[in-house]
Short mmCIF file of C-alpha atoms and ligand atoms in Angstrom, two decimals:
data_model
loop_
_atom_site.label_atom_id
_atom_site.label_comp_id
_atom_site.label_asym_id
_atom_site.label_seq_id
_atom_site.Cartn_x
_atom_site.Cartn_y
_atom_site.Cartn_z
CA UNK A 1 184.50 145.48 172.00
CA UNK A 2 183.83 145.70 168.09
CA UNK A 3 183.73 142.50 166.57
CA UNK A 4 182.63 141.03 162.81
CA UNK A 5 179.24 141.83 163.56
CA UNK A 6 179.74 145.20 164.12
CA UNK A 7 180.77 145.85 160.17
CA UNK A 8 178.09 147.33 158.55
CA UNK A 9 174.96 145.71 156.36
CA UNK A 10 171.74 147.22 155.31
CA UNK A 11 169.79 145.85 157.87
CA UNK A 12 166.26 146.94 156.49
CA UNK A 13 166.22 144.53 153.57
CA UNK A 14 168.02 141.46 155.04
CA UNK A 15 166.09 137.71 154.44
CA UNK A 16 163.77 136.73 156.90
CA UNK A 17 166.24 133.66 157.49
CA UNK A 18 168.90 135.71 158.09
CA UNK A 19 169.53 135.00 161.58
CA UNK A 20 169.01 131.80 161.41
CA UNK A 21 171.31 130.68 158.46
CA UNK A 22 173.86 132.81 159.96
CA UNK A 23 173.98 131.12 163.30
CA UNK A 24 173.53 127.61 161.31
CA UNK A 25 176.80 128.38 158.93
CA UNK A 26 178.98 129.89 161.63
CA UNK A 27 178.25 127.34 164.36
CA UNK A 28 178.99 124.42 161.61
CA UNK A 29 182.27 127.08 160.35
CA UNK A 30 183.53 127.36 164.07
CA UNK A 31 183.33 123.58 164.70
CA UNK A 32 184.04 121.90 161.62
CA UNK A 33 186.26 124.26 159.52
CA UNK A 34 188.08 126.90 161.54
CA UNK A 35 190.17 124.01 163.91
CA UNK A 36 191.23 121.99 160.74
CA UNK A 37 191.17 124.57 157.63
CA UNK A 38 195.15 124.08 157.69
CA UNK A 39 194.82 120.46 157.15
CA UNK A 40 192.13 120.98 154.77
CA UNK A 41 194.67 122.64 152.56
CA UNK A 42 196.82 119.96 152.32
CA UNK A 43 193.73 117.42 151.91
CA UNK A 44 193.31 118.97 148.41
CA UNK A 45 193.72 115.89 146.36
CA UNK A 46 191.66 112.91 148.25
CA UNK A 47 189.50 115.68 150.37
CA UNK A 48 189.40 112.87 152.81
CA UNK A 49 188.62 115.75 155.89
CA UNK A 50 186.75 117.74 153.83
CA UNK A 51 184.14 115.38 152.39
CA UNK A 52 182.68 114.77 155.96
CA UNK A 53 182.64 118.41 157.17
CA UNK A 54 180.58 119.03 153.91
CA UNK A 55 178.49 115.82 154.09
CA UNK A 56 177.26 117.72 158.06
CA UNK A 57 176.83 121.34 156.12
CA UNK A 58 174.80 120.37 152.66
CA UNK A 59 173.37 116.66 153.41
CA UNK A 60 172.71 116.63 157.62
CA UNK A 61 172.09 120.35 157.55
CA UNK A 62 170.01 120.16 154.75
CA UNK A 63 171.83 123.10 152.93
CA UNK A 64 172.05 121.57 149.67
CA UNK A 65 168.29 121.24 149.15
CA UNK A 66 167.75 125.62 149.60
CA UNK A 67 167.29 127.13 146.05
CA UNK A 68 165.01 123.73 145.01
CA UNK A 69 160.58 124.38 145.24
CA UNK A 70 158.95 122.77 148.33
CA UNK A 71 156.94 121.17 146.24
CA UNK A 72 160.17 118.98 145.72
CA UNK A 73 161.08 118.96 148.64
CA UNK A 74 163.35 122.23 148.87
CA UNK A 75 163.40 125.12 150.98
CA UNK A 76 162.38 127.65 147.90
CA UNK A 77 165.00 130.56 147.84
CA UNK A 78 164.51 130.03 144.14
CA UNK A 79 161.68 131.49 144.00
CA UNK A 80 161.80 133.65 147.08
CA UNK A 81 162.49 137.54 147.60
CA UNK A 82 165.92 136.51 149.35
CA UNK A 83 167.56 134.71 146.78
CA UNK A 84 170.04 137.26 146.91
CA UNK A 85 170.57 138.24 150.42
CA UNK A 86 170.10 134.86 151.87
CA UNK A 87 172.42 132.94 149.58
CA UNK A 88 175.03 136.07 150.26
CA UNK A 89 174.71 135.00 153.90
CA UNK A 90 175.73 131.62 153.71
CA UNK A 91 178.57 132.04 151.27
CA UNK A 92 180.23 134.91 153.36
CA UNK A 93 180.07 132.50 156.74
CA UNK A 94 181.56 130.01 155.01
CA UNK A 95 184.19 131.64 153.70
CA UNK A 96 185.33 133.42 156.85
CA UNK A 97 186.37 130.07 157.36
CA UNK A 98 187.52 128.73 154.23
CA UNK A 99 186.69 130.94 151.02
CA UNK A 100 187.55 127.04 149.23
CA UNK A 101 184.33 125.77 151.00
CA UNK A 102 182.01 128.77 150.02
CA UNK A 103 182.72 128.32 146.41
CA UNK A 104 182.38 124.84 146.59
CA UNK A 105 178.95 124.86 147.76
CA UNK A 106 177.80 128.21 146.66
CA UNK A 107 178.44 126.24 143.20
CA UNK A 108 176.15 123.67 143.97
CA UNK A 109 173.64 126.33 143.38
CA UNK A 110 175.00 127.48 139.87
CA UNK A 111 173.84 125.57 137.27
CA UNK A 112 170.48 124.90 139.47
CA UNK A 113 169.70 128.64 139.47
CA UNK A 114 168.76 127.80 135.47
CA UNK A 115 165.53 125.14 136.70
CA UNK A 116 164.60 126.63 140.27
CA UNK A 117 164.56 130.38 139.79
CA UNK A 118 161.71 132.23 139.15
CA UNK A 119 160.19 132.76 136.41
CA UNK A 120 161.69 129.81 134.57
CA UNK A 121 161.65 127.11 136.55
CA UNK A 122 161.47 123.70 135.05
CA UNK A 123 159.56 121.58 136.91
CA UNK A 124 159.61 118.30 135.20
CA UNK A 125 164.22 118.76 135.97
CA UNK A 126 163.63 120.24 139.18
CA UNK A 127 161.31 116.34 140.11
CA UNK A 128 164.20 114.47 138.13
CA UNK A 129 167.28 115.97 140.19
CA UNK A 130 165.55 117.46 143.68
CA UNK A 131 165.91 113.60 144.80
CA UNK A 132 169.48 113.28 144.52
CA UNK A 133 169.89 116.43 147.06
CA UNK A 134 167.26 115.73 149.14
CA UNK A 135 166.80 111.86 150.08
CA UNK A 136 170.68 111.84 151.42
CA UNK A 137 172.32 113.22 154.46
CA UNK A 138 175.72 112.92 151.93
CA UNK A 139 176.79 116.02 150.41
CA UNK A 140 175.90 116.50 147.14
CA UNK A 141 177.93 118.32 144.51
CA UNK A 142 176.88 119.92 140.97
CA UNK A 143 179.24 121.49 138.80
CA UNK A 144 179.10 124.52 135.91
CA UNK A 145 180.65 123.61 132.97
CA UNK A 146 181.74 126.87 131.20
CA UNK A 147 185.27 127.03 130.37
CA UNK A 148 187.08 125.36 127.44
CA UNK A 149 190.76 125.22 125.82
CA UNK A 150 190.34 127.92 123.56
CA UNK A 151 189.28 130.67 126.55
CA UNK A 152 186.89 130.89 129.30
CA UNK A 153 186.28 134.73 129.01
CA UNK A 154 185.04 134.45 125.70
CA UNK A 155 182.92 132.00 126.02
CA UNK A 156 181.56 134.39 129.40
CA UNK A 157 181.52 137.49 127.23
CA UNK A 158 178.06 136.17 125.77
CA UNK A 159 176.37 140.00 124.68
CA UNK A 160 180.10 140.54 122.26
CA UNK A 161 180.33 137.02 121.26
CA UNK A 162 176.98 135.41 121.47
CA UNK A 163 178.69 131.73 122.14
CA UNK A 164 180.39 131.98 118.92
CA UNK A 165 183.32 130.89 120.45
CA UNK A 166 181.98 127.57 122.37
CA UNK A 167 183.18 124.37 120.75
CA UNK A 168 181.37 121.88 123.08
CA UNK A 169 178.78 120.63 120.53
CA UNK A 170 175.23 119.08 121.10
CA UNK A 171 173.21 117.43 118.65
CA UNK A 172 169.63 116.40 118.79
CA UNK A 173 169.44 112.74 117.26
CA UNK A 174 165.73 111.80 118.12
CA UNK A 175 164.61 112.07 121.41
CA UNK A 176 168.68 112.56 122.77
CA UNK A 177 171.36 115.21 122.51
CA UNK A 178 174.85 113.75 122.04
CA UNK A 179 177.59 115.96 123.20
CA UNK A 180 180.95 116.25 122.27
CA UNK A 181 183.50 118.43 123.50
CA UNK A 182 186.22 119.42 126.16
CA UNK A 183 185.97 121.40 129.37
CA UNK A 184 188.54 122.89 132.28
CA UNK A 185 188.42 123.98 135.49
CA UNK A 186 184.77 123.89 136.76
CA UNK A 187 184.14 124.13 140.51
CA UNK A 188 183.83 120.64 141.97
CA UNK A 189 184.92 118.55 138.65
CA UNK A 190 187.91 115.70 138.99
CA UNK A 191 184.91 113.84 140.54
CA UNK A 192 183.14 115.28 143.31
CA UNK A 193 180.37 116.71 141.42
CA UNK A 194 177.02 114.06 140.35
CA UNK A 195 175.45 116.33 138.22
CA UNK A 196 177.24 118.53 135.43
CA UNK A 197 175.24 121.86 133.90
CA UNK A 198 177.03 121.91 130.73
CA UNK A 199 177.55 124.79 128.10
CA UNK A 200 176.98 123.81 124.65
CA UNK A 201 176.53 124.90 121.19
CA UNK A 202 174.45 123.15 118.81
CA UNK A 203 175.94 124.72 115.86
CA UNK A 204 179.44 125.69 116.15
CA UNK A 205 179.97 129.43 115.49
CA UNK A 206 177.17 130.69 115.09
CA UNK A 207 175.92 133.66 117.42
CA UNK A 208 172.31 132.84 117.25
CA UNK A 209 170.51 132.71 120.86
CA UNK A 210 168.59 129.90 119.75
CA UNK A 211 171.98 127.98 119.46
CA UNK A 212 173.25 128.14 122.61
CA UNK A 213 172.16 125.51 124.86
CA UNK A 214 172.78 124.70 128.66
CA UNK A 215 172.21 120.68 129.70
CA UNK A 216 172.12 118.84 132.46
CA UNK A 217 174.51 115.74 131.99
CA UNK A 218 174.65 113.44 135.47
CA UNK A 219 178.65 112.59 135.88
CA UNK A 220 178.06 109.27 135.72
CA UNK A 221 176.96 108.80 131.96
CA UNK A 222 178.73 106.74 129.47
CA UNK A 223 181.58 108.86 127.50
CA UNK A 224 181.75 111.19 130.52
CA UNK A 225 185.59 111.31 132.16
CA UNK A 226 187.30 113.62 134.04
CA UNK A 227 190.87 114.13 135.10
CA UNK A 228 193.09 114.54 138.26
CA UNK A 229 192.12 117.70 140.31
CA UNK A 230 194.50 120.74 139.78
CA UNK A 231 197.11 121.59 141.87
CA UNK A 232 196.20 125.28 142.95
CA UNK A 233 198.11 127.72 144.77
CA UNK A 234 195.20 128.00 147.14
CA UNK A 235 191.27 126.85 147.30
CA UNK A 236 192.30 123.03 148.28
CA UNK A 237 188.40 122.41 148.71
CA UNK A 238 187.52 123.78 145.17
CA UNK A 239 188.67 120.80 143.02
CA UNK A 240 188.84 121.31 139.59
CA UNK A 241 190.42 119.26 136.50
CA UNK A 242 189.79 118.87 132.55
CA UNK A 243 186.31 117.18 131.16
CA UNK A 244 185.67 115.22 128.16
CA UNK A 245 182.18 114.55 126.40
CA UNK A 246 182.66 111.77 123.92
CA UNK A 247 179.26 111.03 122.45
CA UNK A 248 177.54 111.49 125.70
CA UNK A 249 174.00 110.85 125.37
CA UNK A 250 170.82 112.25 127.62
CA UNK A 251 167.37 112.62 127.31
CA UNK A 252 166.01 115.68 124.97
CA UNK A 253 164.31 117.06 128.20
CA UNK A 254 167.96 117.96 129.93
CA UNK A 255 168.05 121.09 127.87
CA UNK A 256 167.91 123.69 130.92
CA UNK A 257 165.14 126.46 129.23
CA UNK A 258 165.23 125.75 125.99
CA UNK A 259 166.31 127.44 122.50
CA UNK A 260 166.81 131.32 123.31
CA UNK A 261 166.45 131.07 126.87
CA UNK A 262 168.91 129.06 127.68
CA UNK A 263 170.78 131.77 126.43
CA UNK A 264 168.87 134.59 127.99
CA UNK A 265 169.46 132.52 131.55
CA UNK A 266 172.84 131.82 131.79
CA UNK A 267 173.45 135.62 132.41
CA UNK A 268 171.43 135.01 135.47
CA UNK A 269 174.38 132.76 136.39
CA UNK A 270 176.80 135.18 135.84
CA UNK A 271 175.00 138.15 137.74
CA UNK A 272 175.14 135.86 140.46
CA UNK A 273 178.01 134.46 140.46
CA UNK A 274 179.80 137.85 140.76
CA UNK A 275 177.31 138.55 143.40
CA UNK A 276 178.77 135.31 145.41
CA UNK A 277 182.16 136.15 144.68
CA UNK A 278 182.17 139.23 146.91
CA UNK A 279 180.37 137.58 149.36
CA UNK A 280 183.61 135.10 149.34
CA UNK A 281 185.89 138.48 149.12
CA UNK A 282 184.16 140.52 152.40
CA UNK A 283 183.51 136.38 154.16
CA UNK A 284 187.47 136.28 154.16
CA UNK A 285 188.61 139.53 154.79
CA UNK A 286 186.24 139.83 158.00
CA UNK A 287 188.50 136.39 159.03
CA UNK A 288 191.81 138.54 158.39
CA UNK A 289 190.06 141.68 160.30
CA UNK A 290 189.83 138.94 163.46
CA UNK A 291 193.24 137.69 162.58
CA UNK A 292 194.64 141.25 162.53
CA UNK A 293 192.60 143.22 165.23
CA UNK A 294 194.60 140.00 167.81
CA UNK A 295 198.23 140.34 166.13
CA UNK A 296 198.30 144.07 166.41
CA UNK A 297 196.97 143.85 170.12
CA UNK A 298 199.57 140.89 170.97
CA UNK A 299 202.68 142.25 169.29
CA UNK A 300 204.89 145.73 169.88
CA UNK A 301 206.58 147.76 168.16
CA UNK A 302 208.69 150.15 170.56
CA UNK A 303 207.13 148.80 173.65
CA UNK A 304 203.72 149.66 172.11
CA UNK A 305 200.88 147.56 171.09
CA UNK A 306 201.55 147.62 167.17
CA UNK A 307 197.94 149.25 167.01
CA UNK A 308 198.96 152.03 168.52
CA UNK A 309 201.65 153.79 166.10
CA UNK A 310 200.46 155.73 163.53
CA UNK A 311 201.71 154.30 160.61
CA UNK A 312 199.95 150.86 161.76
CA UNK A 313 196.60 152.27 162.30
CA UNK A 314 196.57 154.09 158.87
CA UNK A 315 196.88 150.67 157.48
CA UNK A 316 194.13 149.34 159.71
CA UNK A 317 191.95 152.11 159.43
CA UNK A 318 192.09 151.56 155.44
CA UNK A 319 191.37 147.79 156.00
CA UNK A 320 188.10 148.55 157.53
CA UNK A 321 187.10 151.19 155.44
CA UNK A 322 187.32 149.19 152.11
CA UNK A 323 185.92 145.74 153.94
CA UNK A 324 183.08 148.45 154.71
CA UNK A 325 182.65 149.24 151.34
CA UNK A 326 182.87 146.03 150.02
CA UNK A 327 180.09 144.53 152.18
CA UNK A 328 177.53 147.76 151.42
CA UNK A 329 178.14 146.54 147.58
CA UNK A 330 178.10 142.45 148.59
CA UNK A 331 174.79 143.30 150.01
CA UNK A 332 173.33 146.03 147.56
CA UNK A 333 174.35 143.48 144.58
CA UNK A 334 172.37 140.99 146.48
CA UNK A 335 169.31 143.33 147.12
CA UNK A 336 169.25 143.84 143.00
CA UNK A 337 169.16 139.99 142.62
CA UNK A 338 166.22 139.69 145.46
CA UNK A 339 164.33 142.81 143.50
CA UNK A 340 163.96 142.36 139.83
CA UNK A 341 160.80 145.18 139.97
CA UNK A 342 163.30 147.88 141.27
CA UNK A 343 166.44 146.81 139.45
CA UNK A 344 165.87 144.78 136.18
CA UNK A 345 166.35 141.39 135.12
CA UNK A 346 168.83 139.30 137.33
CA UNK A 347 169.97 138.69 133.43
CA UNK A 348 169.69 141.95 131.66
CA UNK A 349 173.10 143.00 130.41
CA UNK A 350 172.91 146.29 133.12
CA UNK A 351 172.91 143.48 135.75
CA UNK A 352 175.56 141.88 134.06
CA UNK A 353 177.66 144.62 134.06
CA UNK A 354 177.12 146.57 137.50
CA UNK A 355 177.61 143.11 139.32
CA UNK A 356 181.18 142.43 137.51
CA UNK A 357 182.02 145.90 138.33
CA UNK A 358 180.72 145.26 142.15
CA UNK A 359 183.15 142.04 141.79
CA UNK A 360 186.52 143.46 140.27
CA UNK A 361 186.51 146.10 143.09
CA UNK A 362 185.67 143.75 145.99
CA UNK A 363 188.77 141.60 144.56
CA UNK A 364 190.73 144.19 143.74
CA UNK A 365 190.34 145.36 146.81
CA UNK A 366 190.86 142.34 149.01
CA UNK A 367 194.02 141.30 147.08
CA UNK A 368 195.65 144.99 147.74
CA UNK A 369 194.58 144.90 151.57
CA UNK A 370 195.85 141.26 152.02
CA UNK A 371 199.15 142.22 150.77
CA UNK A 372 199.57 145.33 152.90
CA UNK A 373 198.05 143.04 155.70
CA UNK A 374 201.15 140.74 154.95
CA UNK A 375 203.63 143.74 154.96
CA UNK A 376 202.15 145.53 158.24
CA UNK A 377 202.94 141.60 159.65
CA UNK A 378 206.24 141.02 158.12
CA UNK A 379 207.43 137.28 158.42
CA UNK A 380 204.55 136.33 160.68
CA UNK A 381 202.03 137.58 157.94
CA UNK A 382 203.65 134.41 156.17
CA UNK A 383 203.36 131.51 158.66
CA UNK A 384 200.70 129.34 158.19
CA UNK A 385 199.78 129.08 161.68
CA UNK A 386 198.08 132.01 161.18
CA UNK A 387 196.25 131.70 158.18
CA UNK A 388 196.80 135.05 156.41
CA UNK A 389 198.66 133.17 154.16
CA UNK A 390 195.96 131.42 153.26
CA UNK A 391 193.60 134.10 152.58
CA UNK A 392 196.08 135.48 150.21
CA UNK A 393 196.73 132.68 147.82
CA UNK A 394 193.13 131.99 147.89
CA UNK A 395 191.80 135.60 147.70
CA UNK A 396 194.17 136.13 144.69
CA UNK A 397 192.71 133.08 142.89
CA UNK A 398 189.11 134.91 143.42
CA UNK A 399 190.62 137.86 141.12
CA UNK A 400 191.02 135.37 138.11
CA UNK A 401 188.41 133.64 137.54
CA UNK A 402 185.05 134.47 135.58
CA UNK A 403 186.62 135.73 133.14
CA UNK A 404 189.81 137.32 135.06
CA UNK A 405 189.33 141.51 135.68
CA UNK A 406 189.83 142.23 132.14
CA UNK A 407 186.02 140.35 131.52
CA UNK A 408 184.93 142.46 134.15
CA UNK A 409 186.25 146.11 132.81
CA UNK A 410 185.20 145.02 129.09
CA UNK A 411 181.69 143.93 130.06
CA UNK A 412 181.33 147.10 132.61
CA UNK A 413 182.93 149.43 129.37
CA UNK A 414 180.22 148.44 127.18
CA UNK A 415 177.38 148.84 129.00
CA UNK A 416 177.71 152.68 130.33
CA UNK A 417 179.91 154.11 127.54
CA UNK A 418 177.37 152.01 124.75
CA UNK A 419 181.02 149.96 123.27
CA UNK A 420 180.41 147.98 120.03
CA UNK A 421 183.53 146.51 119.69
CA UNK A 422 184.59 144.79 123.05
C1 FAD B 501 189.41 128.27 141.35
C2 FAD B 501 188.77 128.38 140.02
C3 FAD B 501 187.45 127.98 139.87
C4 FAD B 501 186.86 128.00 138.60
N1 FAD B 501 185.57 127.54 138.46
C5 FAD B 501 185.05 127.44 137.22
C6 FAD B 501 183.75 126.87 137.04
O1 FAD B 501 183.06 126.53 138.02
N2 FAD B 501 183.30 126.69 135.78
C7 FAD B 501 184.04 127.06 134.69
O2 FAD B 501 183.57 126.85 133.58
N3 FAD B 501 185.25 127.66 134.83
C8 FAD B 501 185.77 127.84 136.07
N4 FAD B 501 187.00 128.42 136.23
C9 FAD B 501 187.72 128.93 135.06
C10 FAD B 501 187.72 130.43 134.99
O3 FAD B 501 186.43 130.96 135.02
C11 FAD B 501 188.52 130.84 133.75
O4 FAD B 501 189.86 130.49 134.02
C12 FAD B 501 188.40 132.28 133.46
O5 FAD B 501 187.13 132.56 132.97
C13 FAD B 501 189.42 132.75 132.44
O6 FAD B 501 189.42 131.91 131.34
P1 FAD B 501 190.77 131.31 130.79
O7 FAD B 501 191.59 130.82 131.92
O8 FAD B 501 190.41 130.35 129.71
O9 FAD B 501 191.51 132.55 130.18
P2 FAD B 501 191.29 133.23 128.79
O10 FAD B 501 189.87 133.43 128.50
O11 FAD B 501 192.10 132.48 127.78
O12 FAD B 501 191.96 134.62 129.08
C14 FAD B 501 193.36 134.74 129.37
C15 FAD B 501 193.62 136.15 129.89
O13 FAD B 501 193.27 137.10 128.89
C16 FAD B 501 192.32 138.03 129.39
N5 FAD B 501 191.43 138.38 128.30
C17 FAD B 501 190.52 137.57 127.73
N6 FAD B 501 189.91 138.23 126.73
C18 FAD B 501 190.45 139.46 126.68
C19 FAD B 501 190.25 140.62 125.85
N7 FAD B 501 189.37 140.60 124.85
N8 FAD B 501 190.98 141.73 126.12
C20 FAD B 501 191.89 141.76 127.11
N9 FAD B 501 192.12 140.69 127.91
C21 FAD B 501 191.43 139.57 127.70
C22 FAD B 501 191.63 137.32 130.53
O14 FAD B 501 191.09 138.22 131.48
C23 FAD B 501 192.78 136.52 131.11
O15 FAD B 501 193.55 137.34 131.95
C24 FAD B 501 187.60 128.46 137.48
C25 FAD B 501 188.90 128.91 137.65
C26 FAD B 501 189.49 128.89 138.90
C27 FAD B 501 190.89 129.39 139.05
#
């Protein structure tokens, strides 16, 4: 009997550790997320059950040390062929479980992808922070500190805008930056995260490369504090609250790549970030296909399993179809990130682009096929013992962030039809 497995991936350039992280993640998923994941979604202000089922995942598993060099102690995806593919992997297991979970870990990765990726890693940060990951079997949390007050999508829209628009300010006063400024909503703030990658400007609005600088600022340094996690409508394991920077000193050395790359990087972050963001979009929907494929055997319509009326299967039958599509693209996105010689720069502004356009389908998608999922299961679609309800408020969340779809159809404009103004 067709199962998730039988949905369709390009087999001939899957990671080497394919099979292997795949049985890791779903074996941990089954276990420790699938029984609970209701709870976990009322656990979203103390994440009291959700600490310890990451704690097994990133620290026992070892998960959290993957994208860091073995010569620190990491597994080396950073600098491997499967960056891509294998990190898609993980992040779709996890989120057939709980699409929360994915992003909170696959986030762990995001502002590391500026030190351990080939070819700019930075050794010297990679020695200072690979201990904090490694020497602990506690989970350990980063965050990615984009977003301010004013607007996250401009500060995203970096090829239009060239950080003109970020107010978070850093200033070298000898050997230190100080940093001022005021963030919302990154991925594991309001205190789970020990280590901050933080976008800055060190001259307020200008659109000079050279001014825009990423740094590493550990959570715990003087000046740093952070507020009370958001109440979502969804993603209880995501936690995310407001920021502030007052006069937060660290060493000159924190700067991610340094003046122009730092710049030239970050769009690394945002090619793959889209890229994980599908993998959270198919990782879900293959959870609702499961859910689905066992409501429409179970209930009737007419003394009929619901499957077999017409107007039921048409709405399966387009389920499948787009969660086929949307894998083939989850997976070819991640193939571009694995093969820079075939596809261009992770960061190039075609990467940029084709990825957000990859992304704004996949969500699209997911958020049009959960609702009709919801319709096809009328009032049971909507009780929580059966978790499509979930998937919906957290899938729609997925459609709003990075920059919301609007980001997405500006950045994709630009790049094939050659747009100078947006
Ligand atoms: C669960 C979750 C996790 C998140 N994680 C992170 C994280 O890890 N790090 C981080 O820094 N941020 C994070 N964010 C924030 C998120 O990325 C931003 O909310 C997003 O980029 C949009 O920014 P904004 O809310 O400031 O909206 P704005 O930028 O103010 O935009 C408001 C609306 O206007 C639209 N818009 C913007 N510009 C234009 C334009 N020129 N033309 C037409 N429409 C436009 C946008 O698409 C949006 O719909 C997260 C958000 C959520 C919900």
């Amino acid at each position: 009997m067709p199962g998730i497995d039988d949905f369709t991936r390009p087999v001939e350039y899957l990671s080497p550790l394919d099979r292997s992280l795949g049985e890791i993640v779903r074996s941990w998923a089954e276990k420790e997320v699938l029984p609970y994941r209701r709870e976990y979604d009322e656990d979203w202000e103390e994440h009291r059950l959700i600490e310890p089922a990451f704690d097994r995942l990133m620290g026992e598993l070892g998960l959290q040390r993957v994208l860091f060099p073995e010569e620190v102690g990491g597994w080396g995806l950073g600098h491997s062929d499967y960056l891509g593919t294998g990190s898609y992997r993980m992040f779709e297991e996890i989120a057939r479980a709980d699409s929360a979970m994915a992003v909170a870990f696959g986030v762990v990765f995001w502002p590391l992808i500026m030190i351990c990726n080939e070819p700019h890693v930075n050794m010297r940060l990679c020695e200072e922070f690979a201990p904090m990951f490694i020497e602990t079997n506690k989970a350990v949390f980063t965050a990615n500190a984009m977003t301010e007050p004013q607007g996250g999508a401009d500060i995203e829209n970096m090829d239009l805008l060239g950080g003109s628009t970020i107010e978070t300010c850093a200033i070298l006063e000898g050997d230190e930056w100080v940093i001022n400024g005021h963030k919302l909503w990154p991925t594991n703030s309001a205190g789970v995260a020990d280590l901050f990658g933080v976008v800055c400007t060190t001259s307020p609005g200008s659109t000079d490369p050279e001014e825009f600088a990423f740094i590493f600022v550990p959570a715990d340094t003087e000046g740093v504090t952070q507020g009370k996690p958001y109440q979502k409508a969804g993603m209880a394991a995501d936690k995310n609250s407001d920021i502030w920077f007052e006069n937060v000193r660290v060493p000159s050395w924190y700067r991610a790549c340094g003046p122009g790359d730092d710049f030239k990087y970050f769009k690394e972050i945002i090619s793959l970030g889209s890229m994980g963001t599908i993998a959270f979009v198919s990782g879900a929907m293959m959870n609702i296909y499961e859910i689905l494929r066992e409501f429409c055997e179970e209930k009737t319509f007419r003394g009929r399993p619901l499957k077999e009326n017409d107007d039921v299967a048409g709405v399966l039958a387009d389920f499948v179809r787009d969660l086929e599509v949307i894998r083939v693209i989850g997976y070819q996105a991640a193939r571009m990130m694995d093969r820079p010689d075939l596809y261009g720069d992770r960061w190039s502004e075609e990467m940029v682009a084709k990825t957000r356009a990859f992304k704004y389908f996949a969500a699209d998608k997911a958020v049009e096929n959960v609702g009709l999922v919801m319709n096809l299961m009328g009032a049971h679609g909507s009780d929580r013992v059966r978790d499509v309800e979930k998937h919906w408020r957290d899938l729609k969340i997925v459609q709003l962030w990075m920059g919301g779809k609007q980001l997405c159809q500006m950045e994709v404009a630009r790049w094939f039809f050659d747009c100078e103004t947006l």
